[in-house]
Short mmCIF file of C-alpha atoms in Angstrom, two decimals:
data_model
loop_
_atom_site.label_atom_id
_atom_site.label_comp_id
_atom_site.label_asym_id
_atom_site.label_seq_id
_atom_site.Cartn_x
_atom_site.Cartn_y
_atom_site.Cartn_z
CA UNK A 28 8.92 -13.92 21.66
CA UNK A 29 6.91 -14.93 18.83
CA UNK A 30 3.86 -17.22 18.94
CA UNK A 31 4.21 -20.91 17.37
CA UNK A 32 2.75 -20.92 14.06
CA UNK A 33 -0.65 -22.96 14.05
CA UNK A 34 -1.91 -24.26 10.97
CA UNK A 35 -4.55 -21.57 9.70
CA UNK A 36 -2.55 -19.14 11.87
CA UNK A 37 -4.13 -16.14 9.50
CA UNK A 38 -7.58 -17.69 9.42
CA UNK A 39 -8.13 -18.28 13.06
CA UNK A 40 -7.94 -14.76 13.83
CA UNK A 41 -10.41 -13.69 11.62
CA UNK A 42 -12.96 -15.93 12.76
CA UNK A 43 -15.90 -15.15 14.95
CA UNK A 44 -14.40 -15.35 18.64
CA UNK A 45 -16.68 -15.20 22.00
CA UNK A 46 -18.17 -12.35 22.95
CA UNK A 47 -15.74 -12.51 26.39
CA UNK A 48 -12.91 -12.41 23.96
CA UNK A 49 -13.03 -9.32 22.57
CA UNK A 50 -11.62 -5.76 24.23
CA UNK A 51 -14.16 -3.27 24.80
CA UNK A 52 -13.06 -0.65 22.88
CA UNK A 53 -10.78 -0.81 19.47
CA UNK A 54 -6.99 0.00 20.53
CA UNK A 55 -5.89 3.35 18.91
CA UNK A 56 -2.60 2.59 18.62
CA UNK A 57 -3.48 -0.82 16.49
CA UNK A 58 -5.83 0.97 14.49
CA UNK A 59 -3.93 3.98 13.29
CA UNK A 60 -0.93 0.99 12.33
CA UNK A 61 -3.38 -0.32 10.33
CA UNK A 62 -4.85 2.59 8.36
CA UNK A 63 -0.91 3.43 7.80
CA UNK A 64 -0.28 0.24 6.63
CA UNK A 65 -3.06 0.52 4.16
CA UNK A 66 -1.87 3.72 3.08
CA UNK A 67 1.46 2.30 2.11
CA UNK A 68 -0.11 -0.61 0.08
CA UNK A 69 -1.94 1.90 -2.12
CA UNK A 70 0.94 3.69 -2.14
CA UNK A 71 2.89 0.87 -3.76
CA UNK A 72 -0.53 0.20 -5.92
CA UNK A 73 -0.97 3.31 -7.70
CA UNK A 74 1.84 5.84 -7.81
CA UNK A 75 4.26 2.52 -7.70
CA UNK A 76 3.04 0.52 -10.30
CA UNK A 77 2.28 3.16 -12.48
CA UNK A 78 4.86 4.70 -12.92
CA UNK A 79 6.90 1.12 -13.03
CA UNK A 80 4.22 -0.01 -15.73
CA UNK A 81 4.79 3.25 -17.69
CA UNK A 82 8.30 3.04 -17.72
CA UNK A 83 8.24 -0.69 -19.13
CA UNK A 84 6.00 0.41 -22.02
CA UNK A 85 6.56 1.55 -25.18
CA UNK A 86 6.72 5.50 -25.33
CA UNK A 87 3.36 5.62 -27.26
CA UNK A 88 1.80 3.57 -24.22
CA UNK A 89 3.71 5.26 -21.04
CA UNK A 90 -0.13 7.33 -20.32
CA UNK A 91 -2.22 4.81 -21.54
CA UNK A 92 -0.25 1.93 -19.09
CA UNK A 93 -0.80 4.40 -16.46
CA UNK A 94 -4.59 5.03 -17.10
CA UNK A 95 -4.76 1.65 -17.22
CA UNK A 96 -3.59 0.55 -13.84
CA UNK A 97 -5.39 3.63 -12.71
CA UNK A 98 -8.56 2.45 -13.80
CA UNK A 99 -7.91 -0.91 -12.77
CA UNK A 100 -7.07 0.26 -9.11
CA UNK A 101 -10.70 2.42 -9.42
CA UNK A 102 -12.84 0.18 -10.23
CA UNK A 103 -11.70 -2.73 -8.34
CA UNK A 104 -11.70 -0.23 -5.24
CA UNK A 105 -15.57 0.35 -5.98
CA UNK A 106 -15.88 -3.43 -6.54
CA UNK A 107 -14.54 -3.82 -2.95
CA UNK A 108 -16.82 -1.86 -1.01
CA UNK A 109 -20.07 -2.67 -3.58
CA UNK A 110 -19.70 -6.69 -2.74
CA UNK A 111 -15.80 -8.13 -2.92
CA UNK A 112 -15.58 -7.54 0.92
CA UNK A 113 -18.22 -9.12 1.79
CA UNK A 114 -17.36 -12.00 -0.51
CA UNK A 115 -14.49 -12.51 0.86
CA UNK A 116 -14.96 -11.78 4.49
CA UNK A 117 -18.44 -12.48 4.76
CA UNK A 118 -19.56 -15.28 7.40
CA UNK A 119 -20.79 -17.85 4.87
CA UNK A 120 -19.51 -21.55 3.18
CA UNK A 121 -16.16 -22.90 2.77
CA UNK A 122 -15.79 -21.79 -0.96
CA UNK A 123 -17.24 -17.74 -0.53
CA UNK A 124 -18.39 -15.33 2.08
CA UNK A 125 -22.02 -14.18 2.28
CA UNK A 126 -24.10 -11.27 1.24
CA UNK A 127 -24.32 -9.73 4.78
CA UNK A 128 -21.73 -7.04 4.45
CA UNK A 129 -23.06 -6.15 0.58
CA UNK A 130 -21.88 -2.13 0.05
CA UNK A 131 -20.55 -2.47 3.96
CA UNK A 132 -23.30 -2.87 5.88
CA UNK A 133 -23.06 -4.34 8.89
CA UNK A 134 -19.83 -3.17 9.65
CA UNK A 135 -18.66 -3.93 13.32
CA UNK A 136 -17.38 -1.14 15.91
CA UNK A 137 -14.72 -4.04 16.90
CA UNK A 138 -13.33 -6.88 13.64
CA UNK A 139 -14.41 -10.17 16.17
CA UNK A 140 -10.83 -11.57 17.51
CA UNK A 141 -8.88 -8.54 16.56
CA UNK A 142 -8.16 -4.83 18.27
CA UNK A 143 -9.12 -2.81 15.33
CA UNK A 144 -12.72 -1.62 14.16
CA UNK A 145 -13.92 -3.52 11.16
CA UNK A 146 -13.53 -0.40 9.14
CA UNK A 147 -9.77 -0.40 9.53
CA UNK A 148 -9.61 -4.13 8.75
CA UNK A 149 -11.79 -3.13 5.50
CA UNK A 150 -9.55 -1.01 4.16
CA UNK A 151 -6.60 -2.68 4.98
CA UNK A 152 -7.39 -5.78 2.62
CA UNK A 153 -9.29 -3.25 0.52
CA UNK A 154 -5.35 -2.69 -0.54
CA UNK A 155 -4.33 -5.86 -1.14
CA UNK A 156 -7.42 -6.15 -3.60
CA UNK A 157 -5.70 -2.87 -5.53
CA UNK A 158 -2.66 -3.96 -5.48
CA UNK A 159 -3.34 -7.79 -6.94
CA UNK A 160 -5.19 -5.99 -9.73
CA UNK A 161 -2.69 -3.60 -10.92
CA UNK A 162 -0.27 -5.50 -10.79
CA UNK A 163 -1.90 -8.13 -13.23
CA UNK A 164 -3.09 -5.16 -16.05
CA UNK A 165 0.52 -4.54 -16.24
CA UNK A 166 1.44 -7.42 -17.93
CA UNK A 167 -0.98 -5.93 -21.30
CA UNK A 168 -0.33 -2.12 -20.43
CA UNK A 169 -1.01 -0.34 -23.55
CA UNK A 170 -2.10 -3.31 -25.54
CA UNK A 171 -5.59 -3.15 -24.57
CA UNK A 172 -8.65 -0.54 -24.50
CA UNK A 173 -9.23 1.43 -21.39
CA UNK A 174 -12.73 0.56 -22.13
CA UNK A 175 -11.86 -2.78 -21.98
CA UNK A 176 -10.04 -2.79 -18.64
CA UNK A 177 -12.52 -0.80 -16.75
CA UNK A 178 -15.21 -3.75 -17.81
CA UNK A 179 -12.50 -6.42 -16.58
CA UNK A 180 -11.30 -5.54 -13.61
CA UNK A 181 -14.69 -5.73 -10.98
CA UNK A 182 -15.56 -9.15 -12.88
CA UNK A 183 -12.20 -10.37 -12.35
CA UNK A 184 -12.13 -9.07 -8.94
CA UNK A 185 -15.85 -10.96 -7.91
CA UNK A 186 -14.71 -14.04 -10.22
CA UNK A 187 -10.81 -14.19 -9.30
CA UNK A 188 -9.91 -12.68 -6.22
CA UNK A 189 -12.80 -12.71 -3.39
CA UNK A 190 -13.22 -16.40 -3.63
CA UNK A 191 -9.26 -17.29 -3.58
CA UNK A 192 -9.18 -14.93 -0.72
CA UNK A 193 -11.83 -16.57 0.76
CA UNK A 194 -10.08 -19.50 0.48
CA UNK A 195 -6.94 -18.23 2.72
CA UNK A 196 -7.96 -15.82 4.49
CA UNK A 197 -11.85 -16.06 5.01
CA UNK A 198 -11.74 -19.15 6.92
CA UNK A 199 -12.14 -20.94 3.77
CA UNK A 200 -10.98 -24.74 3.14
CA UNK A 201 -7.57 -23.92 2.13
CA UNK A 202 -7.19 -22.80 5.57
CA UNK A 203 -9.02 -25.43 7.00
CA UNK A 204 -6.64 -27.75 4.86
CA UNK A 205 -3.55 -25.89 6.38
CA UNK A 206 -2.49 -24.05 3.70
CA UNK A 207 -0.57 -20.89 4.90
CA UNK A 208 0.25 -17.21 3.50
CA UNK A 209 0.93 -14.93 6.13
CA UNK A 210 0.94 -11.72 3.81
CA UNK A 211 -0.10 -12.16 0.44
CA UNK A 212 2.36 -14.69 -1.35
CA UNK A 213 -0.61 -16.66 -2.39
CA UNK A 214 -3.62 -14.54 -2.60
CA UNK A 215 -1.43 -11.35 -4.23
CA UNK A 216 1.58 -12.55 -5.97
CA UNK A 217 1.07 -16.51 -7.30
CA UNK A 218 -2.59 -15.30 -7.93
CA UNK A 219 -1.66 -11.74 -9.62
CA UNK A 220 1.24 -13.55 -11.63
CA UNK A 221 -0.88 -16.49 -13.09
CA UNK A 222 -3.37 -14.04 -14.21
CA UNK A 223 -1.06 -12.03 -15.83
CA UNK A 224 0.07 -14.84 -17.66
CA UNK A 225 -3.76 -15.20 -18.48
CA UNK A 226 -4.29 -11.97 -19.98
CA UNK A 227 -1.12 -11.81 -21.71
CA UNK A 228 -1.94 -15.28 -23.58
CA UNK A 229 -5.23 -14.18 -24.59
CA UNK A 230 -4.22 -10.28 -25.39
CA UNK A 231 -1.57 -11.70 -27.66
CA UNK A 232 1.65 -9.73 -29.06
CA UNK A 233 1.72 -6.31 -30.23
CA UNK A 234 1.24 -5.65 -33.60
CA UNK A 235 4.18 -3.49 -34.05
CA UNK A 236 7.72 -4.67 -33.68
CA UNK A 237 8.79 -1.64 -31.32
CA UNK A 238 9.98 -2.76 -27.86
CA UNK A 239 9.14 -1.57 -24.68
CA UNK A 240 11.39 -0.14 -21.51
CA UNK A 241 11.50 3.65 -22.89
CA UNK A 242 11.88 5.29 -19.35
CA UNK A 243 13.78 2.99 -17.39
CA UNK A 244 14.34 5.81 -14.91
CA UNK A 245 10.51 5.95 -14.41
CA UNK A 246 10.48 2.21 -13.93
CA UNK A 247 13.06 2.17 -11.51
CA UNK A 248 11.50 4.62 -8.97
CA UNK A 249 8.19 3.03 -9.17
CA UNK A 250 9.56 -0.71 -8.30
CA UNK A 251 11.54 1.08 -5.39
CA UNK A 252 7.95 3.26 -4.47
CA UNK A 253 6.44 -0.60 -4.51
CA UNK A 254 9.21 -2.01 -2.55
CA UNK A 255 8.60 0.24 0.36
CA UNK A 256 4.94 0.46 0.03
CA UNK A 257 4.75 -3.54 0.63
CA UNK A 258 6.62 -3.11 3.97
CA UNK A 259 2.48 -2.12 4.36
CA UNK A 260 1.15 -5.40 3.30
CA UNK A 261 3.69 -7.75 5.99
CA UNK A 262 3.82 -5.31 8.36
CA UNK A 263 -0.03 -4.33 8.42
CA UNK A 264 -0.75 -8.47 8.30
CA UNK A 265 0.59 -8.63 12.58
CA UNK A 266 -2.99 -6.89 12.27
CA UNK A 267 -1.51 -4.11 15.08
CA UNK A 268 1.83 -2.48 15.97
CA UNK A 269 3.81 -5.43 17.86
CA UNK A 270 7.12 -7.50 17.35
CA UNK A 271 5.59 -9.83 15.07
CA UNK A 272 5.26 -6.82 12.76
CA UNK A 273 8.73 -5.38 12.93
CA UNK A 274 9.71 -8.58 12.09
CA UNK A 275 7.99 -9.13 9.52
CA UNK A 276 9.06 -5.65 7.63
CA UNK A 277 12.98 -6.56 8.75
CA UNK A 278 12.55 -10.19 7.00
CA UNK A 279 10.64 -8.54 3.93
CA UNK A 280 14.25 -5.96 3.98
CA UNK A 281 16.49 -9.00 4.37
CA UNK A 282 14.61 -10.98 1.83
CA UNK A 283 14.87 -7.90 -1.01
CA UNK A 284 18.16 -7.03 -0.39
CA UNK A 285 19.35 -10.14 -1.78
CA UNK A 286 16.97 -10.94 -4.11
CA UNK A 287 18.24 -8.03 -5.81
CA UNK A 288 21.87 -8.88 -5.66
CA UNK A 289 20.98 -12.57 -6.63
CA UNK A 290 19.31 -11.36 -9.99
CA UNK A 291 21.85 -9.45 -11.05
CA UNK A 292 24.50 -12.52 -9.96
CA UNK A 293 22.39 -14.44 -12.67
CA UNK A 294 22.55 -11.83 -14.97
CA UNK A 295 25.95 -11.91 -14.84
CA UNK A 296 26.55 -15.57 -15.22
CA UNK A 297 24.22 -16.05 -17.88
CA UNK A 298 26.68 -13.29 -19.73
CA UNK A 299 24.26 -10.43 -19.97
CA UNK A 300 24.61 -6.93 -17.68
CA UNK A 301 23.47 -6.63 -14.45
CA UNK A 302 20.59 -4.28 -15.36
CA UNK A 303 19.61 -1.35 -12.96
CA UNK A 304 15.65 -2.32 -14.00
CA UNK A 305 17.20 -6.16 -13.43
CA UNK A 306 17.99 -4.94 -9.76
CA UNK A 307 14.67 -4.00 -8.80
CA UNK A 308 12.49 -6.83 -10.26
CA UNK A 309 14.89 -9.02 -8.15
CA UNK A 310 14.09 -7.15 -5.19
CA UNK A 311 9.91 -7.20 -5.87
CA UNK A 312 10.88 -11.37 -6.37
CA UNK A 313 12.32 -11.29 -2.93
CA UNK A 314 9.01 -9.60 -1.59
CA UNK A 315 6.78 -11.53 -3.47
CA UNK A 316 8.34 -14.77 -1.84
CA UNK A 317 9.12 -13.91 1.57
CA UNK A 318 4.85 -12.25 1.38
CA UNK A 319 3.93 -15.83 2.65
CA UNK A 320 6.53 -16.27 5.53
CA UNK A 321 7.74 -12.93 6.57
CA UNK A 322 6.92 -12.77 10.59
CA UNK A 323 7.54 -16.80 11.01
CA UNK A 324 10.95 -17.47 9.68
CA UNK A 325 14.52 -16.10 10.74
CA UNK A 326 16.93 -13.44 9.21
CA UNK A 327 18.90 -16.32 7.35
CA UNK A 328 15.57 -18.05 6.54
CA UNK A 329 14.65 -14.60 4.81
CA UNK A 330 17.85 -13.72 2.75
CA UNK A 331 17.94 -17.61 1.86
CA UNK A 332 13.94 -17.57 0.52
CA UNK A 333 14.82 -14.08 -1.32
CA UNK A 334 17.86 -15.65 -3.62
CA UNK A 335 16.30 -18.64 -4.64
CA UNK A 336 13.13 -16.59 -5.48
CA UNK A 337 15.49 -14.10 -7.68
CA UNK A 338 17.13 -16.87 -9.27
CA UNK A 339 14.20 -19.25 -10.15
CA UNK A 340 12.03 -15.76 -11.38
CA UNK A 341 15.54 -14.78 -13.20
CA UNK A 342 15.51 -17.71 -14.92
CA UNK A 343 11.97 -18.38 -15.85
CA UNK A 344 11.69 -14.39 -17.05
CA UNK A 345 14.00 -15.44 -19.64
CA UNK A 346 11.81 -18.67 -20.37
CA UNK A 347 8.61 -16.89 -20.65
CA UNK A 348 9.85 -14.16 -22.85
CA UNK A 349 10.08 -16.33 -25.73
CA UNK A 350 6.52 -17.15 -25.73
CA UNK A 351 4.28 -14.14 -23.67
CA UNK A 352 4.41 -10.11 -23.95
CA UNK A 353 5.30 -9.52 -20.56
CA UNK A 354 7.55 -6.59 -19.97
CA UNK A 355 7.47 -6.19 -16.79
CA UNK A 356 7.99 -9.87 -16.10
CA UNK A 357 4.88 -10.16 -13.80
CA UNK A 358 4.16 -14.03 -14.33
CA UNK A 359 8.08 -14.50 -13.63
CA UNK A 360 8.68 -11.99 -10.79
CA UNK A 361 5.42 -12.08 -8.80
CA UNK A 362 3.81 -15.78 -9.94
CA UNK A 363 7.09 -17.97 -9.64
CA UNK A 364 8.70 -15.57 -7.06
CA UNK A 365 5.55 -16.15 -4.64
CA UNK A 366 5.26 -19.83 -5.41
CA UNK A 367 9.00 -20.22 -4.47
CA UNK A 368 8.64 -18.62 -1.00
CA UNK A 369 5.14 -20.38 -0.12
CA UNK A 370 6.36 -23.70 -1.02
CA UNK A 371 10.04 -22.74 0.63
CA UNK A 372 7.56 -21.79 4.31
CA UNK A 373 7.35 -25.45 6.18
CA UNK A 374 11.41 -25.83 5.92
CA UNK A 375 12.26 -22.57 6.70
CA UNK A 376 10.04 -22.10 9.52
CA UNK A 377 11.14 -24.96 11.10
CA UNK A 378 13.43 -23.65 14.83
CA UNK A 379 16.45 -25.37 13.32
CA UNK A 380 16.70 -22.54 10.64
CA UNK A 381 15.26 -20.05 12.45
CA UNK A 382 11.53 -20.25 12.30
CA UNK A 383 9.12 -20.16 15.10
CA UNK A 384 7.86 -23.59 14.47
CA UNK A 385 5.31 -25.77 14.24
CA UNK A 386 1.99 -26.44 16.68
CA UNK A 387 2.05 -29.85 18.07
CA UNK A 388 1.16 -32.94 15.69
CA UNK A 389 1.84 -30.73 12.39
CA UNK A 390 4.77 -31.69 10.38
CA UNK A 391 6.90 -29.68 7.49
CA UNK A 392 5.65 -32.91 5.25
CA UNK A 393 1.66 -32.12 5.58
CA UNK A 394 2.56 -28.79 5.57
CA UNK A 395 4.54 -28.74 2.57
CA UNK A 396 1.63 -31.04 0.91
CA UNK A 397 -0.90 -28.39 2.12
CA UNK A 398 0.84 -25.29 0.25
CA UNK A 399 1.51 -27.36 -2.55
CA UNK A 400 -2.01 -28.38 -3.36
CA UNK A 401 -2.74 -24.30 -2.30
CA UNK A 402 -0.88 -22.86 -5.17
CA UNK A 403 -1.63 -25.52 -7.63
CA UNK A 404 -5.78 -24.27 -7.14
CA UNK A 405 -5.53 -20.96 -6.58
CA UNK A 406 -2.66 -20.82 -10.04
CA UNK A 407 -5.29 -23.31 -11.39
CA UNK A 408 -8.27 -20.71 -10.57
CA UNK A 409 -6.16 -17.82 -11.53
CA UNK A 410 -5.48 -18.78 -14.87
CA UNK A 411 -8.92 -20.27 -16.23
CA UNK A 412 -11.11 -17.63 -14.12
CA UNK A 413 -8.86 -14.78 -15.27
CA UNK A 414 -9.01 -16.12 -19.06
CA UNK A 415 -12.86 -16.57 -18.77
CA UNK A 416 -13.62 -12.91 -17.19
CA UNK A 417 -11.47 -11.61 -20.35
CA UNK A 418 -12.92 -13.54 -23.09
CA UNK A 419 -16.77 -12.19 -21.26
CA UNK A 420 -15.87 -9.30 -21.36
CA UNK A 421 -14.29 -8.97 -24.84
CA UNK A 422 -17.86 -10.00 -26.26
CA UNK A 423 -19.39 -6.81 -24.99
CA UNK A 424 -16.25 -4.71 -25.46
CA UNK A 425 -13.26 -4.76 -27.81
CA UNK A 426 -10.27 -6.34 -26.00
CA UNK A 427 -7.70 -4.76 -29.17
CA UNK A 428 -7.75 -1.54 -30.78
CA UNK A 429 -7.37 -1.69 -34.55
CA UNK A 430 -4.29 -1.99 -35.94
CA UNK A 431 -3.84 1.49 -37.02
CA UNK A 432 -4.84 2.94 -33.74
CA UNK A 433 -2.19 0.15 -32.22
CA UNK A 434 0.24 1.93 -34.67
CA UNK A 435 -0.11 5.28 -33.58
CA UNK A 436 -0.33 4.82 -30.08
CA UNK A 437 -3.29 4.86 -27.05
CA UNK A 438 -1.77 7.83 -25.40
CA UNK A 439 -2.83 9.76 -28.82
CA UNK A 440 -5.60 7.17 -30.16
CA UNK A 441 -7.24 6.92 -26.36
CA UNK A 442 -6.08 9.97 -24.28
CA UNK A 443 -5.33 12.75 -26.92
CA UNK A 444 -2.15 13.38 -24.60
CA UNK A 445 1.37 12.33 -25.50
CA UNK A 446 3.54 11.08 -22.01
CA UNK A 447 6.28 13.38 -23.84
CA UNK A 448 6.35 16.94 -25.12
CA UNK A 449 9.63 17.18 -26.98
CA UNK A 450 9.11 20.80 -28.83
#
């Protein structure tokens, strides 16, 4: 049987418990579930989005869209251990964690109110901090320097995503307000999402008229390399092996499955084809929503939550591309997708439909209230901290390459490598 939900069910557990409270020694079992589970997130970080990236880019970008996320996913990894952690984890205010874990000192032989050592837990989030990062570059792969994102991504890391997870997960006052993201809905996919809308307003359009989407194959096998790399982000968030995370990775199944089907039902009616490339971004808009819910609502919650995520990110991909260079769809799949789900958590958790319910006194209306007022900031903080990181940085280095170097490609211009040899 599941536990009731409580209102910061997430941030409760990561707060400081008794001394009495914790086991004496970290559970093995628990612990190796977690390093797995972090595997599989940077799985789905770097060989997944990569190669999806690539295959959405124009075939003079595919290596330089790859290199980018790469160097994204490096540098926000050394970000992480130099002083994100601690910023986000940290025991410090309401708004951002302290200095005491700075380059991860301090580390704990047990993570206080959990079965894991704090090294586990560490890496663990150390993936969802990867992941939120590459998947934002991919909205400008290939239309910016490498340079450029290597600069970017630890600011926008320190600026963008310790604090917001802070917020959540930290024991922050979005928890305290009740807010509630069980797996990343919030933190990774409303927060990755607005800033790719961010950084594709301020990169701007490519010079060249060319389109993107050369290697379609290459895209398809990275979304499904994502897909199954999340079950590592809802599964890994029951923080050890136990119901609550078979569950969760069942739900996150249910929840893609017809996501998928639902985008391409919309593709249909809106007279276009039901894309194979189509298929998968409905799938990553079923994970991105069901991120926020996935161990505390039912199958039918699930598979409901997935098709109105697919349908509202369906609909407002085909919005957005009239005004933003986004490929891949990132603002549409992963910022709408997870807003849909984390608003769609206090009535779908609720026992009539499924869910495990609510603690005593706390209704779906405050709850509703609270997750609305948690993705309005954290879009709110996305968008204007990941706009000001870019425009800082693009004083010290060149956001664009020149126009002739945009003309013969950043896999030559950049790399000296083509992502094709055709002799």
């Amino acid at each position: 049987m599941r536990p009731a939900l409580a209102l910061p069910v997430l941030a409760a557990l990561l707060l400081a418990q008794p001394a009495a409270a914790q086991v004496a020694a970290p559970d093995s079992g628990d612990t190796g579930w977690m390093i797995a589970c972090a595997l599989l997130l940077l799985l789905a970080a770097l060989p997944g989005l990569m190669l999806r990236h690539a295959g959405l880019a124009n075939v003079r970008h595919g290596l330089a869209a790859m290199a980018q996320t790469l160097v994204a996913g490096a540098t926000i990894l050394l970000g992480w251990g130099l002083a994100g952690y601690s910023l986000a984890y940290a025991p410090g205010s309401d708004w951002l964690g302290g200095g005491s874990n700075l380059l991860l000192a301090n580390l704990a032989p047990l993570r206080d109110g959990l079965t894991v050592p704090e090294s586990a837990f560490v890496l663990f989030q150390m993936g969802f901090a990867v992941l939120a990062g590459a998947i934002a570059v991919g909205a400008i792969a290939g239309r910016t320097r490498l340079g450029w994102v290597a600069a970017f991504a630890p600011l926008w890391l320190l600026l963008v995503f310790a604090p917001i997870t802070h917020w959540m997960w930290g024991g922050g006052w979005l928890a305290q307000l009740g807010a509630m993201d069980f797996a990343g809905g919030l933190v990774v996919h409303v927060l990755a999402g607005f800033s790719a809308l961010a950084l594709a307003l301020v990169a701007g359009r490519p010079r060249d008229a060319q389109g993107g989407g050369h290697a379609h194959i290459l895209a398809i096998a990275g979304g499904a390399l994502f897909w199954v790399g999340y079950a590592g982000a809802v599964g890994g968030w029951a923080l050890g092996a136990t119901d609550d995370a078979a569950t969760a990775i069942l739900n996150l199944f249910f929840a893609a499955c017809a996501a998928s089907l639902g985008w391409a039902l919309v593709d249909r009616l809106l007279g276009a084809h039901a894309s194979a490339t189509g298929l998968l971004s409905g799938a990553i808009a079923g994970l991105a929503a069901i991120s926020a819910s996935a161990a505390l609502v039912g199958t039918g919650g699930a598979m409901l939550i997935g098709l109105a995520a697919a349908i509202i990110a369906r609909i407002g991909a085909g919005f957005a591309s009239a005004w933003i260079n986004d490929p891949a769809h990132i603002f549409a799949v992963h910022g709408l997708g997870g807003a849909t789900g984390a608003l769609l958590l206090p009535l779908f958790v609720l026992p009539l439909l499924g869910g495990v319910g609510f603690d005593a006194g706390i209704t779906a209306t405050a709850s509703l209230l609270a997750q609305a007022i948690g993705l309005v900031v954290i879009a709110l903080w996305a968008l204007v901290g990941t706009a000001i990181a870019a425009l800082i940085v693009s004083i010290l280095v060149p956001l664009r390459a020149t126009p002739q170097a945009e003309a013969d490609g950043p896999d030559a211009v950049e790399h000296g490598q083509q992502g094709w040899d055709f002799r």
